[in-house]
Amino acid sequence: MTLDMDNVEVFDAGEKGRGLRTTKDLWAGEVVFAEPSFAAVVFDSLSQQVCHSCFRRQANLHRCAQCKFAHYCDRTCQTACWDEHKQECAAIKKYEKAPNENVRLTARVLWRIQKDTGIVSDGQLTSVDQLEDHVADMLADDLKELKIDVQNFLGYCPKTRHGTEYISHIFGIIKCNGFTLSDQRGLQAVGVGLFPNLCLVNHDCWPNCTVILNHGNQSALNAAYHSKRRIELRALSKIAENEELTVGYVDFLNVSTDRQRTLKHQYHFDCTCKSCSEHLKDDLKMAAKETDGNKPSDELVKEVQEFSLECLAKVEAARTAGDFHEVVKLCRECLEKQEPVLGNTHLYHLRMLSAASEVLAYLQFFSEAAEYAGRLVEGYIRKLYHPINAHLGMATMRAGVTYWHAGLIEVGHEMICKAYAILMVTHGPNHAITKDLESMRMQTEMELRMFKQNENVYHSMREAALQNKPMANLPKSITLFSH
């Protein structure tokens, strides 16, 4: 296998160590490079809900008859994954249980190194061994956790030929370099993988690239024709020749001190990017509401912020428990307290709007969900995020779909079009999410034409569609709300 890495080269990035830079001008939406995983595993908590081969979230997965732990879409996915799973399968059977995801991923990495060495293709720019582990920089609690993982690994793989120091090295590499994998709709983190070339791309809080997981083609009946899951590094805007490539290791939707703290703990470096050193947009993320030139007192802002944090924790607990009506109750109560005090770009306000719109849409309270989703996107678009950002694109898409469900076809179609323009850059035209969005864009465009011709007829047809009533006047080529 040969990876096309002609667009990039490794260079000395000073205090940041090695980095990648371009060897030619790149344009927005261009794939800088694509890379299959060196090794990857599904999270423990989702092991029965996500295919261990293609990482798609599916219903009615087939369980491996041998280890009874791995699950697959079908026999072709299982066959495609067998080379990666066979040693794991035997180890789980002998160990009589599956260890945690860190141990499983470390084992897969070591088995791959043993089989193929640390470099598996001509285009791999660094061996796994050469990646930073930062074990020497770990805090006492992290070292204690590492020691436990190493002992569990030795129980899981008792015949390993590697010593504890080398095993610790691999665990450290995964902790600092593991990339979170999402499901096929990009809505949930479902696993973690190691991508050596991607590990060379340094962080910036306002990056010029984004990373997406492309699940490839698993529709072929013959597993030999399945394309491998891979990441794609895509340019967010024009990048000049010899410019360093950067991605965001953490979400920009946090204040600079919180981002710096996370980066220091997880990746062991002090972020000195412009966004952090100049605390850009921090004031907006913690803004109080201003009305006619007046702002609430600092004491009141602090009180509402503390209440919001408590409420967000309760919302998360209620969501985990599946008590969605309690989530709605908590969100409404918190938003009512936030409304006169916190600005529309305040982080806690945006997080509460996100939780409220998502759960209300799930409960099919679409009008209220649409209102919150619109305010959420407005907070993103106007002030905070880079205009081309995957998080913004996904939030805009969800808002557009919610407006569509609420019967507000004009706003829904407009937002879906905006989301499509963003995701064409961040995900590309061939990604499953973009393809779904293109179908929605065409459907809403058709419905918008119907709406403009006759609003009453459109709404009556919509109501009939939602109630599954026969619609004699509906052309056969049109299926309302087919998503």
Coordinates of C-alpha atoms in Angstrom, one line a residue:
M1 CA 0.0 0.0 0.0
T2 CA 1.3 3.5 -0.9
L3 CA -0.1 6.7 0.6
D4 CA 0.0 9.8 -1.5
M5 CA 1.9 12.3 0.7
D6 CA 3.2 14.5 -2.1
N7 CA 1.4 17.6 -0.7
V8 CA 3.4 17.6 2.6
E9 CA 6.8 17.3 4.1
V10 CA 8.1 16.9 7.6
F11 CA 10.0 19.9 9.1
D12 CA 11.5 21.1 12.3
A13 CA 8.8 23.2 14.0
G14 CA 11.1 24.5 16.8
E15 CA 9.6 24.1 20.3
K16 CA 6.7 22.1 18.9
G17 CA 9.1 19.4 17.6
R18 CA 8.3 18.0 14.2
G19 CA 5.5 19.3 12.1
L20 CA 4.1 19.1 8.6
R21 CA 4.0 21.8 6.0
T22 CA 2.7 22.1 2.5
T23 CA 4.9 21.6 -0.6
K24 CA 2.4 23.5 -2.8
D25 CA -0.5 25.9 -2.6
L26 CA -3.7 24.2 -1.4
W27 CA -7.3 25.4 -1.7
A28 CA -10.3 25.2 0.6
G29 CA -11.8 21.8 0.7
E30 CA -8.8 20.1 -0.9
V31 CA -7.7 16.8 0.7
V32 CA -4.2 17.3 2.0
F33 CA -3.8 13.6 2.6
A34 CA -5.8 10.5 3.6
E35 CA -4.6 7.8 5.9
P36 CA -6.0 4.5 7.1
S37 CA -5.7 3.7 10.8
F38 CA -2.6 1.8 12.0
A39 CA -4.9 0.3 14.6
A40 CA -8.3 1.3 16.1
V41 CA -10.9 0.0 18.6
V42 CA -14.5 0.7 19.5
F43 CA -15.2 2.2 22.9
D44 CA -16.1 -0.3 25.6
S45 CA -19.5 1.3 26.2
L46 CA -20.5 0.9 22.6
S47 CA -19.0 -2.5 21.8
Q48 CA -22.5 -4.0 21.1
Q49 CA -23.8 -1.0 19.1
V50 CA -21.0 -0.2 16.7
C51 CA -19.4 -2.4 14.0
H52 CA -15.9 -3.2 15.0
S53 CA -14.8 -3.2 11.3
C54 CA -16.4 0.0 9.8
F55 CA -17.3 1.8 13.0
R56 CA -20.8 2.4 11.8
R57 CA -23.5 2.5 14.5
Q58 CA -26.0 -0.1 13.5
A59 CA -29.0 -2.1 14.9
N60 CA -28.9 -5.9 15.1
L61 CA -25.2 -6.4 14.8
H62 CA -23.8 -9.9 14.4
R63 CA -21.6 -11.1 17.3
C64 CA -18.3 -12.9 16.8
A65 CA -19.1 -16.6 17.7
Q66 CA -15.6 -17.1 19.1
C67 CA -14.9 -14.2 21.5
K68 CA -18.5 -13.1 21.8
F69 CA -17.2 -9.5 22.2
A70 CA -16.7 -8.1 18.7
H71 CA -19.8 -7.1 16.7
Y72 CA -20.2 -6.6 12.9
C73 CA -22.7 -5.3 10.4
D74 CA -22.5 -8.7 8.6
R75 CA -20.2 -11.5 7.5
T76 CA -18.4 -9.3 4.9
C77 CA -17.5 -6.7 7.6
Q78 CA -16.3 -9.5 9.9
T79 CA -14.2 -11.1 7.1
A80 CA -12.7 -7.7 6.2
C81 CA -11.7 -7.2 9.9
W82 CA -10.4 -10.8 10.6
D83 CA -6.8 -10.0 10.0
E84 CA -7.0 -7.3 12.6
H85 CA -9.2 -9.2 15.0
K86 CA -7.9 -12.8 15.0
Q87 CA -5.2 -12.4 17.7
E88 CA -7.5 -10.2 19.7
C89 CA -10.2 -12.9 19.4
A90 CA -8.0 -15.6 20.8
A91 CA -6.7 -13.3 23.6
I92 CA -10.2 -12.4 24.7
K93 CA -11.3 -16.1 24.8
K94 CA -8.3 -17.0 26.9
Y95 CA -8.6 -14.0 29.2
E96 CA -12.4 -14.7 29.5
K97 CA -13.3 -11.1 29.1
A98 CA -12.4 -8.0 27.0
P99 CA -10.1 -5.5 28.7
N100 CA -10.6 -1.8 28.4
E101 CA -10.2 0.1 25.1
N102 CA -6.7 1.4 26.1
V103 CA -5.4 -2.2 26.6
R104 CA -7.2 -3.5 23.5
L105 CA -5.7 -0.7 21.3
T106 CA -2.2 -1.1 22.7
A107 CA -2.4 -4.9 22.0
R108 CA -3.6 -4.2 18.4
V109 CA -0.7 -1.7 17.9
L110 CA 1.9 -4.1 19.2
W111 CA 0.5 -7.0 17.1
R112 CA 0.7 -4.7 14.1
I113 CA 4.2 -3.7 14.8
Q114 CA 5.2 -7.3 15.3
K115 CA 3.6 -8.2 12.0
D116 CA 4.5 -5.3 9.8
T117 CA 7.0 -3.3 11.9
G118 CA 6.1 0.3 12.8
I119 CA 5.9 1.4 9.1
V120 CA 3.2 -0.2 7.0
S121 CA 3.3 1.8 3.8
D122 CA 5.7 3.8 1.6
G123 CA 3.9 7.0 2.4
Q124 CA 4.1 6.7 6.2
L125 CA 6.3 9.6 7.3
T126 CA 7.2 8.3 10.8
S127 CA 7.2 4.9 12.6
V128 CA 4.9 4.4 15.5
D129 CA 8.0 4.0 17.7
Q130 CA 9.1 7.6 16.9
L131 CA 6.0 9.2 18.2
E132 CA 6.1 11.1 21.5
D133 CA 4.8 9.3 24.6
H134 CA 5.4 12.0 27.3
V135 CA 5.5 9.3 30.0
A136 CA 8.2 11.3 31.8
D137 CA 5.8 14.3 31.9
M138 CA 2.8 12.4 33.4
L139 CA 1.3 13.4 36.7
A140 CA 1.2 10.9 39.6
D141 CA -2.5 9.9 39.0
D142 CA -1.8 9.3 35.3
L143 CA 1.2 7.2 36.1
K144 CA -0.8 5.2 38.5
E145 CA -3.4 4.6 35.8
L146 CA -0.7 3.7 33.3
K147 CA 0.8 1.1 35.7
I148 CA -2.7 -0.5 36.1
D149 CA -3.1 -0.6 32.3
V150 CA 0.3 -2.2 31.9
Q151 CA -0.5 -4.9 34.5
N152 CA -3.9 -5.6 32.8
F153 CA -2.1 -5.8 29.4
L154 CA 0.3 -8.4 30.8
G155 CA -2.7 -10.5 32.0
Y156 CA -4.3 -10.1 28.6
C157 CA -1.1 -10.9 26.6
P158 CA 1.0 -13.0 29.1
K159 CA 3.3 -14.3 26.3
T160 CA 4.3 -10.9 25.0
R161 CA 8.0 -10.5 24.2
H162 CA 7.9 -6.8 25.1
G163 CA 9.1 -5.4 28.4
T164 CA 7.1 -3.1 30.6
E165 CA 9.0 0.0 29.6
Y166 CA 8.2 -0.5 25.9
I167 CA 4.6 -1.4 26.7
S168 CA 4.3 1.8 28.7
H169 CA 5.8 3.7 25.7
I170 CA 3.0 2.5 23.5
F171 CA 0.3 3.4 26.1
G172 CA 1.8 6.9 26.3
I173 CA 1.8 7.2 22.6
I174 CA -1.9 6.3 22.4
K175 CA -2.7 8.7 25.3
C176 CA -1.0 11.7 23.5
N177 CA -1.8 10.8 19.9
G178 CA -5.0 8.8 19.8
F179 CA -7.7 10.2 17.5
T180 CA -11.3 9.9 18.4
L181 CA -13.5 8.2 15.7
S182 CA -17.1 9.2 15.1
D183 CA -20.0 7.2 13.8
Q184 CA -21.1 7.4 10.1
R185 CA -23.3 10.5 10.8
G186 CA -20.6 12.3 12.8
L187 CA -22.9 12.7 15.8
Q188 CA -21.2 10.5 18.4
A189 CA -17.7 9.5 19.3
V190 CA -17.6 5.7 19.0
G191 CA -13.9 4.7 19.2
V192 CA -10.2 5.6 19.1
G193 CA -7.5 5.0 16.6
L194 CA -3.8 5.7 15.8
F195 CA -2.8 7.5 12.6
P196 CA 1.0 8.1 12.5
N197 CA 1.0 10.8 9.8
L198 CA -1.8 12.7 11.4
C199 CA 0.2 12.6 14.7
L200 CA 2.8 14.9 13.0
V201 CA 0.2 17.7 12.5
N202 CA 0.6 20.3 15.3
H203 CA -2.2 22.1 17.1
D204 CA -3.6 25.6 16.7
C205 CA -6.8 26.8 18.3
W206 CA -7.7 28.5 15.0
P207 CA -6.4 25.8 12.6
N208 CA -6.1 25.8 8.8
C209 CA -7.2 22.2 8.4
T210 CA -9.8 19.8 9.8
V211 CA -9.8 16.1 10.2
I212 CA -12.8 13.9 9.3
L213 CA -13.3 10.2 9.4
N214 CA -14.4 8.7 6.1
H215 CA -15.9 5.3 6.7
G216 CA -15.3 4.2 3.1
N217 CA -17.4 1.8 1.1
Q218 CA -18.7 -1.2 3.0
S219 CA -21.5 -2.0 0.6
A220 CA -19.5 -4.6 -1.5
L221 CA -20.6 -8.2 -0.9
N222 CA -17.0 -9.3 -1.1
A223 CA -14.9 -8.2 1.9
A224 CA -11.9 -7.9 -0.4
Y225 CA -13.5 -4.9 -2.0
H226 CA -14.3 -3.0 1.2
S227 CA -12.4 0.3 1.3
K228 CA -10.7 0.9 4.7
R229 CA -11.9 3.5 7.2
R230 CA -9.5 6.4 7.0
I231 CA -9.1 10.0 8.1
E232 CA -8.9 12.8 5.6
L233 CA -7.0 16.0 6.4
R234 CA -8.8 18.8 4.5
A235 CA -7.8 22.4 4.0
L236 CA -10.3 25.0 5.5
S237 CA -9.0 27.9 3.4
K238 CA -6.2 28.6 1.0
I239 CA -2.9 27.4 2.4
A240 CA 0.3 28.8 0.8
E241 CA 3.3 26.6 -0.1
N242 CA 5.6 26.0 2.9
E243 CA 2.9 27.0 5.4
E244 CA 2.6 24.8 8.5
L245 CA -0.5 22.6 8.6
T246 CA -2.5 22.7 11.8
V247 CA -5.6 21.1 13.4
G248 CA -7.5 21.8 16.6
Y249 CA -6.8 19.1 19.3
V250 CA -9.6 20.6 21.4
D251 CA -12.8 22.4 20.7
F252 CA -12.5 26.2 20.2
L253 CA -15.7 26.6 22.1
N254 CA -13.9 26.9 25.4
V255 CA -12.1 29.9 26.9
S256 CA -8.4 30.1 26.3
T257 CA -7.4 29.1 29.9
D258 CA -9.5 26.0 29.8
R259 CA -8.1 25.0 26.4
Q260 CA -4.6 25.6 27.6
R261 CA -5.2 23.5 30.7
T262 CA -6.6 20.6 28.7
L263 CA -3.8 20.8 26.2
K264 CA -1.2 20.8 28.9
H265 CA -2.7 17.8 30.7
Q266 CA -3.5 15.7 27.7
Y267 CA -0.7 16.7 25.3
H268 CA 2.0 18.2 27.6
F269 CA 2.6 21.5 25.9
D270 CA 1.8 25.1 26.5
C271 CA -0.3 26.5 23.7
T272 CA 1.0 29.9 22.6
C273 CA -1.2 30.3 19.5
K274 CA -2.6 33.8 18.8
S275 CA -6.1 32.8 20.1
C276 CA -4.6 31.7 23.4
S277 CA -1.9 34.4 23.9
E278 CA -4.3 37.2 23.1
H279 CA -7.4 35.5 24.7
L280 CA -9.4 36.1 21.5
K281 CA -13.2 35.8 21.8
D282 CA -12.9 34.9 25.6
D283 CA -15.0 38.0 26.4
L284 CA -17.8 36.9 24.1
K285 CA -17.7 33.3 25.5
M286 CA -18.3 34.7 29.0
A287 CA -20.3 37.8 28.1
A288 CA -23.1 39.2 30.2
K289 CA -26.3 40.5 28.5
E290 CA -26.3 44.2 27.7
T291 CA -29.7 46.0 27.6
D292 CA -29.8 49.7 26.7
G293 CA -26.2 50.0 27.7
N294 CA -26.7 48.4 31.1
K295 CA -25.3 45.1 32.3
P296 CA -26.2 42.9 35.3
S297 CA -24.0 43.0 38.3
D298 CA -20.9 40.7 38.6
E299 CA -22.5 39.0 41.5
L300 CA -25.6 38.1 39.5
V301 CA -23.6 36.9 36.6
K302 CA -21.5 34.7 38.9
E303 CA -24.7 33.3 40.5
V304 CA -26.3 32.4 37.2
Q305 CA -23.0 30.9 35.9
E306 CA -22.8 28.7 39.0
F307 CA -26.5 27.7 38.6
S308 CA -25.9 26.9 34.9
L309 CA -22.9 24.6 35.6
E310 CA -25.0 22.7 38.2
C311 CA -27.9 22.5 35.7
L312 CA -25.6 21.3 32.9
A313 CA -24.4 18.4 35.2
K314 CA -28.0 17.5 36.0
V315 CA -29.0 17.6 32.3
E316 CA -26.1 15.2 31.4
A317 CA -27.2 12.8 34.2
A318 CA -30.8 12.9 33.1
R319 CA -29.8 12.3 29.4
T320 CA -27.7 9.4 30.4
A321 CA -30.6 8.0 32.4
G322 CA -32.9 8.5 29.4
D323 CA -35.2 10.8 31.3
F324 CA -35.7 13.3 28.4
H325 CA -38.7 15.1 29.9
E326 CA -36.6 15.9 32.9
V327 CA -33.9 17.2 30.5
V328 CA -36.5 19.6 29.0
K329 CA -37.7 20.7 32.4
L330 CA -34.1 21.5 33.5
C331 CA -33.2 23.3 30.2
R332 CA -36.3 25.5 30.3
E333 CA -35.7 26.4 33.9
C334 CA -32.0 27.2 33.3
L335 CA -32.7 29.2 30.0
E336 CA -35.2 31.3 31.9
K337 CA -32.6 32.3 34.4
Q338 CA -29.9 32.8 31.8
E339 CA -32.0 34.9 29.4
P340 CA -31.8 38.3 31.3
V341 CA -28.3 37.8 32.5
L342 CA -26.0 36.0 30.0
G343 CA -25.1 37.1 26.5
N344 CA -26.2 35.1 23.5
T345 CA -22.6 33.9 22.9
H346 CA -22.0 32.8 26.5
L347 CA -20.7 29.2 26.6
Y348 CA -23.2 28.0 29.2
H349 CA -26.1 29.5 27.3
L350 CA -25.0 27.9 24.1
R351 CA -24.6 24.5 25.7
M352 CA -28.0 24.7 27.3
L353 CA -29.6 25.7 23.9
S354 CA -27.9 22.8 22.3
A355 CA -29.2 20.3 24.9
A356 CA -32.7 21.8 24.7
S357 CA -33.0 21.8 20.9
E358 CA -31.6 18.3 20.6
V359 CA -33.9 16.7 23.2
L360 CA -37.0 18.7 22.1
A361 CA -36.5 17.6 18.5
Y362 CA -36.2 14.0 19.7
L363 CA -39.5 14.4 21.6
Q364 CA -41.0 16.0 18.4
F365 CA -41.6 19.4 20.0
F366 CA -40.3 20.8 16.7
S367 CA -41.4 24.5 17.0
E368 CA -39.7 25.0 20.3
A369 CA -36.7 23.0 19.3
A370 CA -36.3 25.1 16.1
E371 CA -36.4 28.3 18.1
Y372 CA -33.5 27.1 20.4
A373 CA -31.6 25.7 17.4
G374 CA -31.8 29.0 15.6
R375 CA -30.5 30.9 18.5
L376 CA -27.7 28.4 19.0
V377 CA -26.5 28.7 15.4
E378 CA -26.8 32.5 15.5
G379 CA -24.5 32.5 18.5
Y380 CA -22.0 30.4 16.6
I381 CA -22.2 32.2 13.3
R382 CA -22.2 35.8 14.3
K383 CA -19.4 35.8 16.8
L384 CA -17.4 32.6 17.7
Y385 CA -16.5 30.0 15.2
H386 CA -14.4 30.2 12.0
P387 CA -17.1 30.5 9.2
I388 CA -15.8 27.1 7.8
N389 CA -15.9 24.7 10.7
A390 CA -17.3 21.2 11.0
H391 CA -19.0 21.9 14.3
L392 CA -20.7 24.9 12.9
G393 CA -21.7 23.0 9.8
M394 CA -23.3 20.1 11.8
A395 CA -25.1 22.5 14.1
T396 CA -26.5 24.4 11.2
M397 CA -27.6 21.2 9.5
R398 CA -29.4 20.1 12.7
A399 CA -31.1 23.5 13.0
G400 CA -32.2 23.4 9.4
V401 CA -33.7 19.9 9.8
T402 CA -35.5 21.0 12.9
Y403 CA -37.0 24.1 11.2
W404 CA -38.0 21.8 8.3
H405 CA -39.7 19.4 10.8
A406 CA -41.5 22.3 12.4
G407 CA -43.0 23.3 9.0
L408 CA -40.8 26.4 8.6
I409 CA -39.6 25.4 5.2
E410 CA -38.1 28.7 4.1
V411 CA -35.7 29.0 7.1
G412 CA -35.1 25.3 7.1
H413 CA -34.0 25.2 3.4
E414 CA -31.8 28.3 3.9
M415 CA -30.0 26.7 6.8
I416 CA -29.6 23.4 5.1
C417 CA -28.0 25.2 2.1
K418 CA -25.6 27.0 4.5
A419 CA -24.7 23.8 6.1
Y420 CA -24.2 22.1 2.8
A421 CA -21.7 24.9 1.7
I422 CA -19.7 24.4 4.9
L423 CA -19.7 20.6 4.8
M424 CA -18.7 20.5 1.2
V425 CA -15.4 22.0 2.4
T426 CA -15.0 20.2 5.7
H427 CA -16.3 16.7 4.6
G428 CA -16.2 16.8 0.8
P429 CA -18.9 15.7 -1.7
N430 CA -18.4 12.0 -1.2
H431 CA -18.9 11.8 2.6
A432 CA -22.1 10.0 3.8
I433 CA -23.1 13.1 5.8
T434 CA -22.7 15.4 2.8
K435 CA -24.7 13.0 0.6
D436 CA -27.5 12.9 3.1
L437 CA -27.4 16.7 3.2
E438 CA -27.6 17.0 -0.6
S439 CA -30.7 14.8 -0.6
M440 CA -32.3 17.0 2.1
R441 CA -31.3 20.2 0.1
M442 CA -33.0 18.9 -3.0
Q443 CA -36.1 17.8 -1.0
T444 CA -36.5 21.1 0.8
E445 CA -35.9 23.0 -2.5
M446 CA -38.8 21.1 -4.0
E447 CA -41.0 21.6 -1.0
L448 CA -40.1 25.3 -1.0
R449 CA -41.4 25.6 -4.6
M450 CA -44.6 23.9 -3.5
F451 CA -44.9 26.3 -0.5
K452 CA -44.4 29.4 -2.7
Q453 CA -47.1 28.2 -5.2
N454 CA -49.7 27.6 -2.5
E455 CA -49.0 27.8 1.2
N456 CA -52.3 26.2 2.3
V457 CA -51.9 23.2 0.0
Y458 CA -48.4 22.7 1.2
H459 CA -49.3 22.7 4.8
S460 CA -52.3 20.4 4.3
M461 CA -50.1 18.0 2.4
R462 CA -47.4 18.2 5.1
E463 CA -50.0 17.4 7.8
A464 CA -51.2 14.4 5.8
A465 CA -47.7 13.2 5.4
L466 CA -47.0 13.5 9.1
Q467 CA -50.2 11.6 10.0
N468 CA -49.6 9.0 7.2
K469 CA -52.8 9.9 5.4
P470 CA -53.2 9.1 1.7
M471 CA -52.5 12.2 -0.5
A472 CA -54.3 11.7 -3.8
N473 CA -53.0 15.0 -5.2
L474 CA -49.3 14.3 -4.4
P475 CA -47.2 13.5 -7.4
K476 CA -45.5 10.1 -7.3
S477 CA -42.1 11.6 -7.7
I478 CA -42.5 13.6 -4.4
T479 CA -42.1 12.1 -1.0
L480 CA -42.5 14.6 1.8
F481 CA -40.2 14.4 4.7
S482 CA -38.6 11.2 3.5
H483 CA -35.5 11.7 5.6

